[in-house]
Short mmCIF file of C-alpha atoms in Angstrom, two decimals:
data_model
loop_
_atom_site.label_atom_id
_atom_site.label_comp_id
_atom_site.label_asym_id
_atom_site.label_seq_id
_atom_site.Cartn_x
_atom_site.Cartn_y
_atom_site.Cartn_z
CA UNK A 1135 3.97 -16.02 7.65
CA UNK A 1136 0.64 -14.64 6.61
CA UNK A 1137 1.43 -11.06 7.63
CA UNK A 1138 4.92 -10.98 6.48
CA UNK A 1139 4.73 -12.94 3.24
CA UNK A 1140 1.14 -13.50 2.14
CA UNK A 1141 -0.34 -9.94 2.58
CA UNK A 1142 2.50 -8.26 0.75
CA UNK A 1143 2.23 -10.79 -2.12
CA UNK A 1144 -1.51 -10.33 -2.37
CA UNK A 1145 -1.13 -6.55 -2.44
CA UNK A 1146 1.54 -6.73 -5.12
CA UNK A 1147 -0.17 -9.21 -7.43
CA UNK A 1148 -3.77 -8.20 -6.90
CA UNK A 1149 -3.43 -4.45 -6.18
CA UNK A 1150 -6.25 -3.47 -8.40
CA UNK A 1151 -8.71 -5.88 -6.72
CA UNK A 1152 -7.60 -6.06 -3.15
CA UNK A 1153 -9.49 -3.06 -1.69
CA UNK A 1154 -12.73 -3.94 -3.48
CA UNK A 1155 -12.75 -7.72 -3.78
CA UNK A 1156 -13.01 -10.03 -0.93
CA UNK A 1157 -10.11 -12.56 -0.71
CA UNK A 1158 -10.81 -15.70 1.32
CA UNK A 1159 -7.84 -17.61 2.82
CA UNK A 1160 -8.77 -21.20 3.55
CA UNK A 1161 -6.89 -22.82 6.35
CA UNK A 1162 -6.97 -26.58 7.19
CA UNK A 1163 -8.03 -26.08 10.91
CA UNK A 1164 -4.66 -27.36 12.24
CA UNK A 1165 -3.68 -26.13 15.69
CA UNK A 1166 -0.74 -24.21 14.23
CA UNK A 1167 -3.10 -21.96 12.13
CA UNK A 1168 -4.12 -18.56 13.44
CA UNK A 1169 -7.79 -17.94 14.55
CA UNK A 1170 -10.27 -16.68 12.00
CA UNK A 1171 -10.80 -13.62 14.31
CA UNK A 1172 -7.16 -12.92 14.97
CA UNK A 1173 -6.92 -9.19 15.72
CA UNK A 1174 -3.32 -8.72 14.69
CA UNK A 1175 -3.89 -10.32 11.30
CA UNK A 1176 -7.04 -8.28 10.69
CA UNK A 1177 -5.35 -5.05 11.50
CA UNK A 1178 -2.37 -5.96 9.17
CA UNK A 1179 -4.77 -6.83 6.42
CA UNK A 1180 -6.57 -3.51 6.80
CA UNK A 1181 -3.33 -1.61 6.85
CA UNK A 1182 -2.12 -3.40 3.62
CA UNK A 1183 -5.37 -2.32 1.87
CA UNK A 1184 -6.50 -6.02 1.44
CA UNK A 1185 -10.04 -7.12 2.10
CA UNK A 1186 -8.98 -10.57 3.49
CA UNK A 1187 -11.12 -13.02 5.36
CA UNK A 1188 -9.66 -16.23 7.10
CA UNK A 1189 -11.85 -19.30 6.94
CA UNK A 1190 -11.15 -22.69 8.62
CA UNK A 1191 -12.08 -25.93 6.91
CA UNK A 1192 -14.42 -28.19 8.91
CA UNK A 1193 -12.25 -30.62 10.87
CA UNK A 1194 -11.94 -34.16 9.69
CA UNK A 1195 -13.92 -33.45 6.61
CA UNK A 1196 -12.12 -34.57 3.41
CA UNK A 1197 -15.16 -33.78 1.24
CA UNK A 1198 -14.90 -30.13 2.20
CA UNK A 1199 -11.15 -29.69 2.31
CA UNK A 1200 -10.19 -27.90 -0.94
CA UNK A 1201 -6.52 -27.82 0.22
CA UNK A 1202 -6.21 -31.58 -0.54
CA UNK A 1203 -7.87 -31.55 -3.91
CA UNK A 1204 -4.76 -31.28 -5.95
CA UNK A 1205 -2.85 -28.19 -4.74
CA UNK A 1206 -0.24 -29.86 -2.67
CA UNK A 1207 0.29 -32.77 -5.11
CA UNK A 1208 0.71 -30.13 -7.87
CA UNK A 1209 3.26 -28.22 -5.88
CA UNK A 1210 5.07 -31.45 -4.96
CA UNK A 1211 5.21 -32.48 -8.68
CA UNK A 1212 6.80 -29.13 -9.58
CA UNK A 1213 9.25 -29.40 -6.71
CA UNK A 1214 10.39 -32.87 -7.74
CA UNK A 1215 11.31 -31.53 -11.25
CA UNK A 1216 14.10 -29.57 -9.58
CA UNK A 1217 17.22 -31.30 -8.48
CA UNK A 1218 18.11 -30.48 -4.85
CA UNK A 1219 21.36 -31.56 -3.29
CA UNK A 1220 21.13 -29.65 -0.05
CA UNK A 1221 18.36 -28.82 2.45
CA UNK A 1222 18.62 -25.14 1.42
CA UNK A 1223 18.11 -26.17 -2.22
CA UNK A 1224 15.18 -28.34 -1.29
CA UNK A 1225 13.54 -25.46 0.60
CA UNK A 1226 14.18 -23.04 -2.28
CA UNK A 1227 12.74 -25.61 -4.77
CA UNK A 1228 9.57 -25.91 -2.58
CA UNK A 1229 9.09 -22.16 -2.29
CA UNK A 1230 9.64 -21.47 -5.95
CA UNK A 1231 7.31 -24.37 -6.86
CA UNK A 1232 4.51 -22.81 -4.84
#
């Protein structure tokens, strides 16, 4: 997901800043997330020209978790504005809302 979707989107949208500016991707420290020192991701980021750093949030620390400070509720609010009648439409509404 990060290599196939996020890195190309970063490169496309931030092409002028990606090689010079540091981009920090915050993860919520869930077991499904990749490690901060993941060699495959680091190589893919270098190859894409992005200066990307992965950073995990401290576990069980709602005060430090920026991922819960409105991002997901904002995405959900946008998704609810779109009428979805099938699972595929619901998935598309979620992706386009993000």
